[in-house]
């Protein structure tokens, strides 16, 4: 049933059958398997460098057949056939790595109950001294202790996340020459802080983006849209900022949790 949930999310059984028919047409044309065509299509994307093909030891092996995917070349007619079938599909929610984060979950049970009773917080959460009920989350960055701040603070239903850069806990920059890659990393940190304090991406009501180079606005905005496209928080984006350190982008966020 876990695969059927993905079929349903992608458009349903009829769309899936049309996709299989298109794959079958191309496979018969080249004298290869449907699996070969699907693998070759996936490998044709710039962001894909490998596919994993399931194997059951002790049963008939298909290594020689699987290698055909590496030798398969599509012509314009093949691409048009496959594009028509895939364009009719609905994009699966989330991104790479989200298979266990959000529906449709890639688990037998349809959620994480097969694996975990509850997800532990990503970051350490402690009560703020002298403020009963106010909680803070620390990402482990060396700068949080040195500069005396928290990655995020929760007070009641409100979560405020500090300006965040693409920095490892040890203080090393991530993607030092690319604002887009930095945005991906730091938004993961922001969401991890919010989730550690009991919230989620859907609770974010405002973000602020600071760019060293205004020319990076579109690439960073696209990353922001991938994360918050369904949430659509209020947003401010400022370019030409003299950011501290070797960073091209810094983002802060505010979240407001629903009534309990």
Coordinates of N, CA and C in Angstrom, one line a residue:
X1 N 0.8 -1.2 0.0 CA 0.0 0.0 0.0 C 0.9 1.3 0.0
X2 N 2.1 1.2 0.5 CA 2.9 2.4 0.5 C 3.1 3.0 -0.9
X3 N 3.3 2.1 -1.9 CA 3.5 2.6 -3.2 C 2.2 3.1 -3.8
X4 N 1.1 2.5 -3.5 CA -0.2 3.0 -4.0 C -0.5 4.4 -3.5
X5 N 0.0 4.7 -2.3 CA -0.2 6.1 -1.8 C 0.5 7.1 -2.6
X6 N 1.7 6.7 -3.1 CA 2.5 7.6 -4.0 C 1.8 7.7 -5.4
X7 N 1.2 6.6 -5.8 CA 0.5 6.6 -7.1 C -0.7 7.6 -7.0
X8 N -1.4 7.5 -5.9 CA -2.6 8.4 -5.7 C -2.2 9.8 -5.6
X9 N -1.0 10.1 -4.9 CA -0.6 11.5 -4.8 C -0.1 12.0 -6.1
X10 N 0.4 11.2 -7.0 CA 0.9 11.6 -8.3 C -0.2 11.8 -9.3
X11 N -1.4 11.4 -9.0 CA -2.5 11.6 -10.0 C -3.5 10.5 -10.1
X12 N -3.2 9.4 -9.5 CA -4.1 8.3 -9.5 C -3.8 7.2 -10.4
X13 N -4.6 6.1 -10.4 CA -4.3 4.9 -11.2 C -4.3 5.2 -12.7
X14 N -5.3 5.9 -13.2 CA -5.3 6.2 -14.7 C -4.0 6.8 -15.2
X15 N -3.5 7.8 -14.4 CA -2.2 8.5 -14.8 C -1.1 7.5 -14.8
X16 N -1.1 6.6 -13.8 CA 0.0 5.6 -13.6 C -0.1 4.7 -14.8
X17 N -1.2 4.3 -15.2 CA -1.3 3.4 -16.4 C -0.9 4.0 -17.7
X18 N -1.2 5.3 -17.8 CA -0.7 6.0 -19.0 C 0.8 6.1 -19.0
X19 N 1.4 6.3 -17.8 CA 2.8 6.4 -17.7 C 3.5 5.0 -18.1
X20 N 2.9 3.9 -17.5 CA 3.4 2.6 -17.9 C 3.3 2.3 -19.4
X21 N 2.2 2.8 -20.0 CA 2.0 2.6 -21.4 C 3.1 3.3 -22.2
X22 N 3.4 4.5 -21.8 CA 4.5 5.3 -22.5 C 5.8 4.6 -22.3
X23 N 6.1 4.2 -21.1 CA 7.4 3.5 -20.8 C 7.4 2.2 -21.7
X24 N 6.3 1.5 -21.8 CA 6.3 0.3 -22.6 C 6.5 0.5 -24.0
X25 N 5.9 1.6 -24.6 CA 6.1 1.9 -26.0 C 7.6 2.2 -26.3
X26 N 8.3 3.0 -25.4 CA 9.7 3.2 -25.6 C 10.5 2.0 -25.4
X27 N 10.2 1.2 -24.5 CA 10.9 -0.1 -24.2 C 10.8 -1.0 -25.4
X28 N 9.7 -1.2 -26.0 CA 9.5 -2.1 -27.1 C 10.3 -1.5 -28.3
X29 N 10.3 -0.3 -28.5 CA 11.0 0.4 -29.6 C 12.5 0.1 -29.6
X30 N 13.1 0.0 -28.4 CA 14.5 -0.2 -28.2 C 14.9 -1.6 -27.8
X31 N 13.9 -2.4 -27.6 CA 14.2 -3.8 -27.2 C 14.7 -3.9 -25.8
X32 N 14.3 -3.1 -24.9 CA 14.7 -3.1 -23.5 C 13.5 -3.3 -22.6
X33 N 13.8 -3.3 -21.3 CA 12.7 -3.5 -20.3 C 12.2 -2.1 -19.9
X34 N 11.0 -2.1 -19.3 CA 10.4 -0.9 -18.8 C 11.3 -0.3 -17.7
X35 N 11.9 -1.2 -16.9 CA 12.8 -0.7 -15.9 C 14.0 0.0 -16.5
X36 N 14.5 -0.5 -17.6 CA 15.6 0.2 -18.2 C 15.2 1.6 -18.6
X37 N 14.1 1.7 -19.2 CA 13.6 3.1 -19.7 C 13.4 4.0 -18.5
X38 N 12.8 3.5 -17.4 CA 12.6 4.3 -16.2 C 13.9 4.8 -15.6
X39 N 14.9 3.8 -15.5 CA 16.2 4.2 -15.0 C 16.9 5.2 -15.8
X40 N 16.9 5.0 -17.2 CA 17.6 5.9 -18.1 C 17.0 7.3 -18.0
X41 N 15.6 7.3 -17.9 CA 14.9 8.6 -17.8 C 15.4 9.4 -16.5
X42 N 15.5 8.7 -15.4 CA 15.9 9.3 -14.2 C 17.3 9.8 -14.3
X43 N 18.2 8.9 -14.8 CA 19.6 9.3 -15.0 C 19.8 10.4 -15.9
X44 N 18.9 10.7 -16.7 CA 19.0 11.8 -17.7 C 18.8 13.2 -17.1
X45 N 18.5 13.3 -15.8 CA 18.3 14.5 -15.1 C 19.7 15.0 -14.5
X46 N 20.0 16.3 -14.6 CA 21.3 16.8 -14.2 C 21.5 16.5 -12.7
X47 N 20.5 16.5 -11.9 CA 20.7 16.3 -10.4 C 20.8 14.9 -10.0
X48 N 20.7 13.9 -10.9 CA 20.7 12.5 -10.6 C 22.0 11.9 -11.1
X49 N 22.7 11.2 -10.3 CA 23.9 10.6 -10.6 C 23.9 9.0 -10.5
X50 N 22.8 8.5 -9.9 CA 22.7 7.1 -9.7 C 21.3 6.7 -9.4
X51 N 20.9 5.5 -9.7 CA 19.7 4.9 -9.3 C 19.9 3.6 -8.5
X52 N 19.1 3.3 -7.6 CA 19.2 2.1 -6.8 C 18.2 1.1 -7.3
X53 N 18.6 -0.1 -7.7 CA 17.7 -1.1 -8.2 C 17.7 -2.2 -7.2
X54 N 16.5 -2.5 -6.7 CA 16.3 -3.5 -5.7 C 16.7 -4.9 -6.2
X55 N 17.3 -5.7 -5.3 CA 17.7 -7.1 -5.7 C 17.3 -8.0 -4.6
X56 N 17.0 -9.2 -5.0 CA 16.7 -10.3 -4.0 C 17.6 -11.4 -4.2
X57 N 18.6 -11.5 -3.2 CA 19.6 -12.5 -3.4 C 19.0 -13.9 -3.4
X58 N 19.5 -14.8 -4.3 CA 19.0 -16.1 -4.4 C 18.0 -16.3 -5.5
X59 N 17.4 -15.2 -6.0 CA 16.5 -15.2 -7.1 C 17.2 -14.9 -8.4
X60 N 16.5 -15.0 -9.5 CA 17.1 -14.7 -10.8 C 17.8 -13.3 -10.8
X61 N 19.0 -13.2 -11.2 CA 19.7 -11.9 -11.2 C 19.5 -11.3 -12.6
X62 N 19.5 -9.9 -12.6 CA 19.2 -9.2 -13.8 C 20.3 -8.1 -14.0
X63 N 21.5 -8.4 -13.6 CA 22.6 -7.5 -13.7 C 22.9 -7.1 -15.1
X64 N 22.9 -8.1 -16.0 CA 23.2 -7.8 -17.4 C 22.1 -6.9 -18.0
X65 N 20.9 -7.2 -17.7 CA 19.8 -6.4 -18.2 C 19.8 -5.0 -17.7
X66 N 20.1 -4.9 -16.4 CA 20.1 -3.5 -15.8 C 21.2 -2.6 -16.4
X67 N 22.3 -3.2 -16.9 CA 23.3 -2.4 -17.5 C 22.8 -1.8 -18.8
X68 N 21.8 -2.3 -19.4 CA 21.2 -1.7 -20.6 C 20.8 -0.3 -20.4
X69 N 20.4 0.1 -19.2 CA 19.9 1.4 -18.9 C 21.0 2.4 -19.1
X70 N 22.3 2.0 -18.9 CA 23.4 2.9 -19.1 C 23.7 3.1 -20.6
X71 N 23.3 2.2 -21.4 CA 23.6 2.4 -22.9 C 22.4 2.9 -23.6
X72 N 21.3 3.1 -23.0 CA 20.1 3.5 -23.7 C 20.1 5.0 -23.9
X73 N 19.9 5.4 -25.2 CA 19.8 6.8 -25.6 C 18.4 7.1 -26.2
X74 N 17.8 8.2 -25.7 CA 16.5 8.5 -26.1 C 16.6 9.5 -27.3
X75 N 15.7 9.3 -28.3 CA 15.6 10.3 -29.4 C 14.5 11.3 -29.1
X76 N 14.3 12.2 -30.0 CA 13.3 13.3 -29.7 C 11.9 12.7 -29.6
X77 N 11.6 11.6 -30.3 CA 10.3 11.0 -30.2 C 10.1 10.4 -28.8
X78 N 11.1 9.7 -28.4 CA 11.1 9.1 -27.0 C 10.8 10.1 -26.0
X79 N 11.6 11.2 -26.0 CA 11.5 12.3 -25.0 C 10.1 12.9 -25.0
X80 N 9.5 13.1 -26.2 CA 8.2 13.6 -26.3 C 7.1 12.7 -25.7
X81 N 7.3 11.4 -25.9 CA 6.4 10.4 -25.4 C 6.4 10.4 -23.9
X82 N 7.7 10.4 -23.3 CA 7.8 10.3 -21.9 C 7.4 11.7 -21.2
X83 N 7.7 12.8 -21.9 CA 7.4 14.1 -21.3 C 5.9 14.2 -21.2
X84 N 5.2 13.8 -22.3 CA 3.7 13.9 -22.2 C 3.1 13.1 -21.1
X85 N 3.7 11.9 -20.8 CA 3.2 11.1 -19.7 C 3.5 11.7 -18.3
X86 N 4.8 12.2 -18.2 CA 5.2 12.7 -16.9 C 4.6 14.1 -16.6
X87 N 4.4 14.9 -17.6 CA 3.8 16.2 -17.4 C 2.4 16.1 -16.9
X88 N 1.7 15.0 -17.1 CA 0.3 14.8 -16.6 C 0.3 14.4 -15.1
X89 N 1.4 14.1 -14.5 CA 1.5 13.7 -13.1 C 1.5 14.9 -12.2
X90 N 1.0 14.7 -11.0 CA 1.0 15.8 -10.0 C 2.3 15.6 -9.2
X91 N 3.0 16.7 -8.9 CA 4.3 16.6 -8.2 C 4.0 16.1 -6.8
X92 N 4.9 15.2 -6.3 CA 4.8 14.6 -5.0 C 5.2 15.7 -4.0
X93 N 4.4 15.9 -2.9 CA 4.8 16.9 -1.9 C 6.1 16.7 -1.3
X94 N 6.8 17.8 -1.0 CA 8.1 17.7 -0.4 C 9.3 17.6 -1.4
X95 N 10.4 17.2 -0.9 CA 11.6 17.1 -1.7 C 12.4 15.9 -1.3
X96 N 13.6 15.7 -1.9 CA 14.4 14.6 -1.5 C 14.7 14.6 0.0
X97 N 14.5 13.4 0.6 CA 14.6 13.3 2.0 C 13.4 13.5 2.8
X98 N 12.3 13.9 2.1 CA 11.0 14.1 2.9 C 10.1 12.9 2.9
X99 N 10.6 11.7 2.4 CA 9.8 10.5 2.3 C 9.3 10.1 3.6
X100 N 10.0 10.4 4.7 CA 9.6 10.0 6.1 C 9.2 11.2 6.9
X101 N 9.1 12.4 6.3 CA 8.8 13.6 7.0 C 7.3 14.0 6.8
X102 N 6.8 13.7 5.6 CA 5.4 14.2 5.3 C 4.8 13.2 4.4
X103 N 3.4 13.2 4.4 CA 2.7 12.2 3.5 C 3.0 12.6 2.0
X104 N 2.9 11.5 1.2 CA 2.6 10.1 1.5 C 3.9 9.4 2.0
X105 N 3.9 9.0 3.3 CA 5.0 8.4 3.9 C 5.4 7.1 3.1
X106 N 6.7 6.9 3.0 CA 7.2 5.6 2.3 C 7.4 4.6 3.4
X107 N 6.3 4.3 4.1 CA 6.4 3.2 5.2 C 5.1 2.3 5.0
X108 N 5.2 1.1 5.6 CA 4.1 0.2 5.4 C 2.8 0.7 6.1
X109 N 3.0 1.4 7.2 CA 1.8 1.9 8.0 C 1.2 3.2 7.5
X110 N 1.9 3.9 6.7 CA 1.4 5.2 6.2 C 1.8 6.3 7.1
X111 N 2.6 6.1 8.2 CA 3.1 7.1 9.0 C 4.4 6.6 9.6
X112 N 4.9 7.1 10.7 CA 6.2 6.7 11.2 C 6.0 5.7 12.4
X113 N 4.8 5.3 12.7 CA 4.5 4.4 13.8 C 5.2 3.1 13.7
X114 N 5.5 2.7 12.5 CA 6.3 1.4 12.3 C 7.7 1.5 12.8
X115 N 8.2 2.7 12.9 CA 9.6 2.9 13.2 C 9.8 3.7 14.5
X116 N 9.0 4.6 14.8 CA 9.2 5.5 16.0 C 7.9 5.8 16.7
X117 N 8.0 5.9 18.0 CA 6.8 6.3 18.8 C 6.7 7.9 18.6
X118 N 7.8 8.5 18.6 CA 7.9 10.0 18.5 C 9.3 10.4 18.0
X119 N 9.4 11.4 17.2 CA 10.7 11.9 16.8 C 11.3 12.8 17.9
X120 N 12.5 12.5 18.3 CA 13.2 13.3 19.3 C 13.5 14.7 18.7
X121 N 13.6 15.7 19.5 CA 14.0 17.0 18.9 C 15.3 17.0 18.3
X122 N 15.5 17.7 17.2 CA 16.8 17.8 16.6 C 17.8 18.6 17.4
X123 N 17.4 19.6 18.0 CA 18.2 20.5 18.8 C 17.9 20.4 20.3
X124 N 18.8 20.6 21.2 CA 18.6 20.6 22.6 C 17.6 21.8 23.0
X125 N 16.7 21.5 23.8 CA 15.7 22.4 24.3 C 15.8 22.5 25.8
X126 N 15.9 23.7 26.3 CA 15.9 24.0 27.8 C 15.1 25.2 28.1
X127 N 14.7 25.2 29.4 CA 13.9 26.4 29.8 C 14.9 27.6 30.1
X128 N 14.4 28.8 29.7 CA 15.2 30.0 29.9 C 15.2 30.3 31.4
X129 N 16.4 30.5 31.9 CA 16.6 30.8 33.3 C 15.8 32.0 33.7
X130 N 15.0 31.9 34.8 CA 14.3 33.1 35.3 C 13.0 33.4 34.5
X131 N 12.6 32.6 33.5 CA 11.4 32.9 32.7 C 10.7 31.6 32.6
X132 N 9.9 31.3 33.6 CA 9.1 30.0 33.6 C 8.3 29.9 32.4
X133 N 8.4 28.7 31.7 CA 7.6 28.5 30.5 C 8.2 28.9 29.2
X134 N 9.3 29.8 29.3 CA 9.9 30.2 28.0 C 11.1 29.2 27.7
X135 N 11.1 28.7 26.5 CA 12.0 27.6 26.1 C 12.9 28.1 25.0
X136 N 14.1 27.6 25.0 CA 15.1 28.0 23.9 C 15.7 26.7 23.3
X137 N 16.0 26.8 22.0 CA 16.6 25.7 21.3 C 18.0 26.2 20.9
X138 N 19.0 25.3 21.0 CA 20.4 25.6 20.6 C 20.8 24.6 19.5
X139 N 21.4 25.1 18.5 CA 21.8 24.2 17.4 C 23.2 23.6 17.6
X140 N 23.9 24.1 18.6 CA 25.2 23.6 18.9 C 26.3 24.4 18.2
X141 N 25.9 25.5 17.5 CA 26.9 26.4 16.9 C 27.8 27.0 18.0
X142 N 29.1 27.1 17.7 CA 30.0 27.7 18.7 C 29.6 29.2 19.0
X143 N 29.0 29.8 18.0 CA 28.7 31.2 18.1 C 27.5 31.5 19.1
X144 N 26.7 30.5 19.2 CA 25.5 30.8 20.1 C 26.0 31.0 21.6
X145 N 27.0 30.2 22.0 CA 27.5 30.4 23.3 C 28.4 31.6 23.4
X146 N 29.2 31.8 22.4 CA 30.2 33.0 22.4 C 29.4 34.3 22.4
X147 N 28.3 34.4 21.6 CA 27.6 35.7 21.5 C 26.4 35.7 22.4
X148 N 26.1 34.7 23.1 CA 25.0 34.7 24.1 C 23.6 34.8 23.5
X149 N 23.4 34.0 22.5 CA 22.0 33.9 21.9 C 21.6 32.5 21.7
X150 N 20.3 32.4 21.4 CA 19.7 31.0 21.1 C 19.4 30.9 19.6
X151 N 19.4 29.7 19.1 CA 18.9 29.5 17.7 C 17.5 29.9 17.6
X152 N 16.7 29.6 18.6 CA 15.3 30.0 18.6 C 14.7 30.0 20.0
X153 N 13.7 30.8 20.3 CA 13.1 30.9 21.6 C 11.6 30.8 21.4
X154 N 11.0 30.0 22.3 CA 9.5 29.9 22.3 C 8.9 30.6 23.6
X155 N 8.0 31.4 23.4 CA 7.3 32.1 24.5 C 5.8 31.9 24.2
X156 N 5.1 31.0 24.9 CA 3.7 30.8 24.6 C 3.6 30.1 23.3
X157 N 2.8 30.7 22.4 CA 2.5 30.2 21.0 C 3.5 30.8 20.0
X158 N 4.4 31.7 20.4 CA 5.3 32.4 19.5 C 6.7 31.8 19.5
X159 N 7.2 31.5 18.4 CA 8.6 31.0 18.2 C 9.4 32.0 17.4
X160 N 10.4 32.6 17.9 CA 11.3 33.5 17.1 C 12.6 32.8 16.8
X161 N 13.0 32.8 15.6 CA 14.3 32.1 15.2 C 15.3 33.2 14.8
X162 N 16.5 33.1 15.4 CA 17.5 34.1 15.1 C 17.9 34.0 13.6
X163 N 18.6 35.1 13.2 CA 19.2 35.1 11.9 C 20.1 34.0 11.8
X164 N 19.9 33.2 10.7 CA 20.6 31.9 10.6 C 21.4 31.9 9.3
X165 N 22.6 31.4 9.4 CA 23.5 31.2 8.2 C 23.8 29.8 8.0
X166 N 24.4 29.4 6.9 CA 24.8 28.1 6.6 C 26.1 27.7 7.3
X167 N 26.0 27.4 8.6 CA 27.2 27.2 9.5 C 27.0 25.9 10.2
X168 N 28.1 25.0 10.2 CA 28.0 23.8 10.9 C 28.2 24.0 12.4
X169 N 27.9 23.0 13.2 CA 28.1 23.2 14.7 C 29.5 23.6 15.0
X170 N 30.5 23.2 14.2 CA 31.9 23.5 14.5 C 32.3 24.9 14.0
X171 N 31.4 25.6 13.4 CA 31.6 26.9 12.9 C 32.1 27.1 11.5
X172 N 32.1 26.0 10.7 CA 32.5 26.0 9.3 C 31.4 26.4 8.4
X173 N 31.7 27.2 7.4 CA 30.6 27.6 6.4 C 30.3 26.4 5.5
X174 N 29.0 26.4 5.1 CA 28.5 25.4 4.1 C 28.3 26.1 2.8
X175 N 28.7 25.5 1.7 CA 28.5 26.1 0.4 C 29.0 27.6 0.4
X176 N 30.3 27.8 0.7 CA 30.8 29.2 0.8 C 30.6 30.1 -0.4
X177 N 30.5 29.5 -1.6 CA 30.4 30.3 -2.8 C 29.0 30.2 -3.5
X178 N 28.0 29.8 -2.7 CA 26.7 29.7 -3.4 C 25.5 30.0 -2.5
X179 N 24.8 31.1 -2.8 CA 23.7 31.5 -1.9 C 22.6 30.5 -1.9
X180 N 22.4 29.8 -3.1 CA 21.3 28.9 -3.1 C 21.5 27.7 -2.2
X181 N 22.7 27.1 -2.3 CA 23.0 26.0 -1.4 C 23.0 26.4 0.1
X182 N 23.5 27.6 0.4 CA 23.4 28.1 1.7 C 22.0 28.2 2.2
X183 N 21.1 28.7 1.4 CA 19.7 28.8 1.8 C 19.1 27.5 2.1
X184 N 19.4 26.4 1.3 CA 18.9 25.1 1.6 C 19.3 24.6 2.9
X185 N 20.6 24.8 3.2 CA 21.1 24.3 4.5 C 20.5 25.1 5.7
X186 N 20.5 26.4 5.6 CA 20.1 27.2 6.7 C 18.6 27.1 7.0
X187 N 17.8 26.9 5.9 CA 16.3 26.7 6.1 C 16.1 25.4 6.8
X188 N 16.9 24.4 6.6 CA 16.8 23.1 7.3 C 17.0 23.4 8.8
X189 N 18.0 24.2 9.1 CA 18.3 24.6 10.5 C 17.2 25.3 11.1
X190 N 16.6 26.2 10.4 CA 15.4 27.0 10.9 C 14.3 26.1 11.2
X191 N 14.0 25.2 10.3 CA 12.8 24.3 10.5 C 13.1 23.3 11.7
X192 N 14.4 22.9 11.8 CA 14.8 22.0 12.9 C 14.6 22.7 14.2
X193 N 14.9 24.0 14.3 CA 14.7 24.7 15.6 C 13.2 24.9 15.9
X194 N 12.4 25.2 14.9 CA 11.0 25.3 15.1 C 10.4 24.0 15.5
X195 N 10.7 22.9 14.9 CA 10.2 21.6 15.2 C 10.6 21.2 16.6
X196 N 11.9 21.5 17.0 CA 12.3 21.2 18.3 C 11.5 21.8 19.4
X197 N 10.9 23.0 19.1 CA 10.1 23.7 20.0 C 8.6 23.5 19.9
X198 N 8.3 22.5 19.1 CA 6.9 22.0 19.0 C 6.1 22.6 17.8
X199 N 6.8 23.3 16.9 CA 6.1 23.8 15.8 C 6.4 23.1 14.5
X200 N 6.1 23.7 13.4 CA 6.4 23.1 12.1 C 6.4 24.2 11.0
X201 N 6.7 23.8 9.8 CA 6.8 24.8 8.7 C 5.5 25.5 8.5
X202 N 4.4 24.8 8.7 CA 3.0 25.4 8.6 C 2.7 26.5 9.6
X203 N 3.5 26.6 10.6 CA 3.3 27.6 11.7 C 4.1 28.9 11.4
X204 N 4.9 28.9 10.4 CA 5.7 30.1 10.1 C 4.9 31.2 9.5
X205 N 4.9 32.4 10.1 CA 4.1 33.5 9.7 C 4.9 34.6 9.1
X206 N 6.3 34.7 9.3 CA 7.1 35.7 8.7 C 8.5 35.2 8.6
X207 N 9.1 35.6 7.5 CA 10.6 35.4 7.2 C 11.2 36.7 6.7
X208 N 12.5 36.8 7.0 CA 13.3 37.9 6.5 C 14.6 37.4 5.9
X209 N 14.8 37.8 4.7 CA 16.0 37.3 4.0 C 17.0 38.5 3.7
X210 N 18.2 38.3 4.1 CA 19.3 39.3 3.9 C 20.3 38.7 2.9
X211 N 20.6 39.4 1.8 CA 21.5 38.9 0.8 C 22.7 39.9 0.7
X212 N 23.9 39.2 0.5 CA 25.1 40.0 0.3 C 25.0 40.6 -1.1
X213 N 24.5 39.8 -2.1 CA 24.4 40.2 -3.5 C 23.0 40.2 -3.9
X214 N 22.4 41.3 -4.3 CA 21.0 41.4 -4.7 C 20.8 40.5 -5.9
X215 N 21.8 40.2 -6.7 CA 21.6 39.3 -7.9 C 21.2 37.9 -7.5
X216 N 21.4 37.5 -6.2 CA 21.0 36.2 -5.8 C 19.6 36.0 -5.4
X217 N 18.8 37.1 -5.6 CA 17.4 37.1 -5.0 C 16.6 36.0 -5.6
X218 N 16.7 35.7 -6.9 CA 15.8 34.7 -7.5 C 16.1 33.3 -7.1
X219 N 17.4 33.0 -7.0 CA 17.8 31.6 -6.6 C 17.4 31.3 -5.2
X220 N 17.6 32.3 -4.3 CA 17.3 32.1 -2.9 C 15.7 32.1 -2.7
X221 N 15.1 32.9 -3.5 CA 13.6 33.0 -3.4 C 13.0 31.6 -3.8
X222 N 13.6 31.0 -4.8 CA 13.1 29.7 -5.3 C 13.3 28.6 -4.2
X223 N 14.4 28.7 -3.4 CA 14.5 27.8 -2.3 C 13.5 28.1 -1.2
X224 N 13.3 29.3 -0.9 CA 12.2 29.7 0.0 C 10.9 29.2 -0.4
X225 N 10.6 29.3 -1.7 CA 9.3 28.8 -2.2 C 9.1 27.3 -2.1
X226 N 10.2 26.5 -2.2 CA 10.2 25.1 -2.1 C 9.8 24.7 -0.7
X227 N 10.2 25.5 0.3 CA 10.0 25.2 1.7 C 8.6 25.7 2.2
X228 N 8.3 27.0 1.7 CA 7.1 27.6 2.3 C 6.1 28.0 1.2
X229 N 6.2 27.3 0.0 CA 5.2 27.6 -1.0 C 3.8 27.4 -0.7
X230 N 3.5 26.4 0.2 CA 2.1 26.2 0.6 C 1.7 27.0 1.8
X231 N 2.7 27.6 2.5 CA 2.4 28.3 3.7 C 2.3 29.8 3.4
X232 N 3.1 30.3 2.5 CA 3.1 31.7 2.1 C 3.1 32.7 3.3
X233 N 4.2 32.7 4.1 CA 4.3 33.6 5.2 C 4.6 35.0 4.7
X234 N 4.4 36.0 5.5 CA 4.9 37.4 5.2 C 6.4 37.3 5.0
X235 N 6.9 38.2 4.1 CA 8.4 38.0 3.8 C 9.0 39.4 3.5
X236 N 10.2 39.6 3.9 CA 11.0 40.8 3.5 C 12.3 40.3 2.9
X237 N 12.7 40.8 1.8 CA 14.0 40.4 1.2 C 14.8 41.7 0.9
X238 N 16.0 41.7 1.4 CA 16.9 42.9 1.3 C 18.2 42.5 0.7
X239 N 18.7 43.2 -0.3 CA 20.0 42.9 -0.9 C 21.0 43.9 -0.6
X240 N 22.3 43.6 -0.9 CA 23.4 44.5 -0.6 C 23.7 44.7 0.8
X241 N 23.6 43.6 1.6 CA 23.8 43.6 3.1 C 25.3 43.1 3.3
X242 N 26.0 43.9 4.1 CA 27.4 43.5 4.5 C 27.3 42.4 5.6
X243 N 27.0 41.2 5.2 CA 26.9 40.1 6.2 C 28.2 39.8 6.9
X244 N 28.1 39.4 8.1 CA 29.3 39.0 8.9 C 29.8 37.6 8.4
X245 N 31.1 37.4 8.1 CA 31.6 36.1 7.7 C 31.4 35.8 6.2
X246 N 31.8 34.7 5.8 CA 31.8 34.3 4.3 C 30.5 33.8 3.8
X247 N 29.4 34.6 4.1 CA 28.1 34.2 3.8 C 27.4 35.1 2.8
X248 N 26.6 34.5 2.0 CA 25.8 35.3 1.0 C 24.4 35.5 1.3
X249 N 23.9 34.7 2.3 CA 22.5 34.9 2.7 C 22.3 34.6 4.2
X250 N 21.4 35.3 4.8 CA 21.0 35.0 6.2 C 19.5 35.2 6.3
X251 N 18.9 34.3 7.0 CA 17.4 34.3 7.1 C 17.0 34.1 8.6
X252 N 16.0 34.9 9.0 CA 15.3 34.7 10.3 C 13.9 34.4 10.1
X253 N 13.2 33.9 11.1 CA 11.8 33.5 10.9 C 11.1 33.7 12.2
X254 N 9.7 33.8 12.1 CA 8.8 33.8 13.3 C 7.7 32.8 13.0
X255 N 7.3 32.1 14.0 CA 6.2 31.2 13.9 C 5.2 31.4 15.0
X256 N 4.0 31.1 14.7 CA 2.9 31.2 15.7 C 2.1 29.9 15.7
X257 N 2.2 29.2 16.8 CA 1.5 27.9 16.9 C 0.0 28.1 17.1
X258 N -0.8 27.1 16.7 CA -2.2 27.2 16.8 C -2.6 27.1 18.3
X259 N -3.9 27.4 18.5 CA -4.4 27.3 19.9 C -4.4 25.8 20.3
X260 N -4.0 25.5 21.5 CA -4.0 24.1 22.0 C -5.4 23.7 22.5

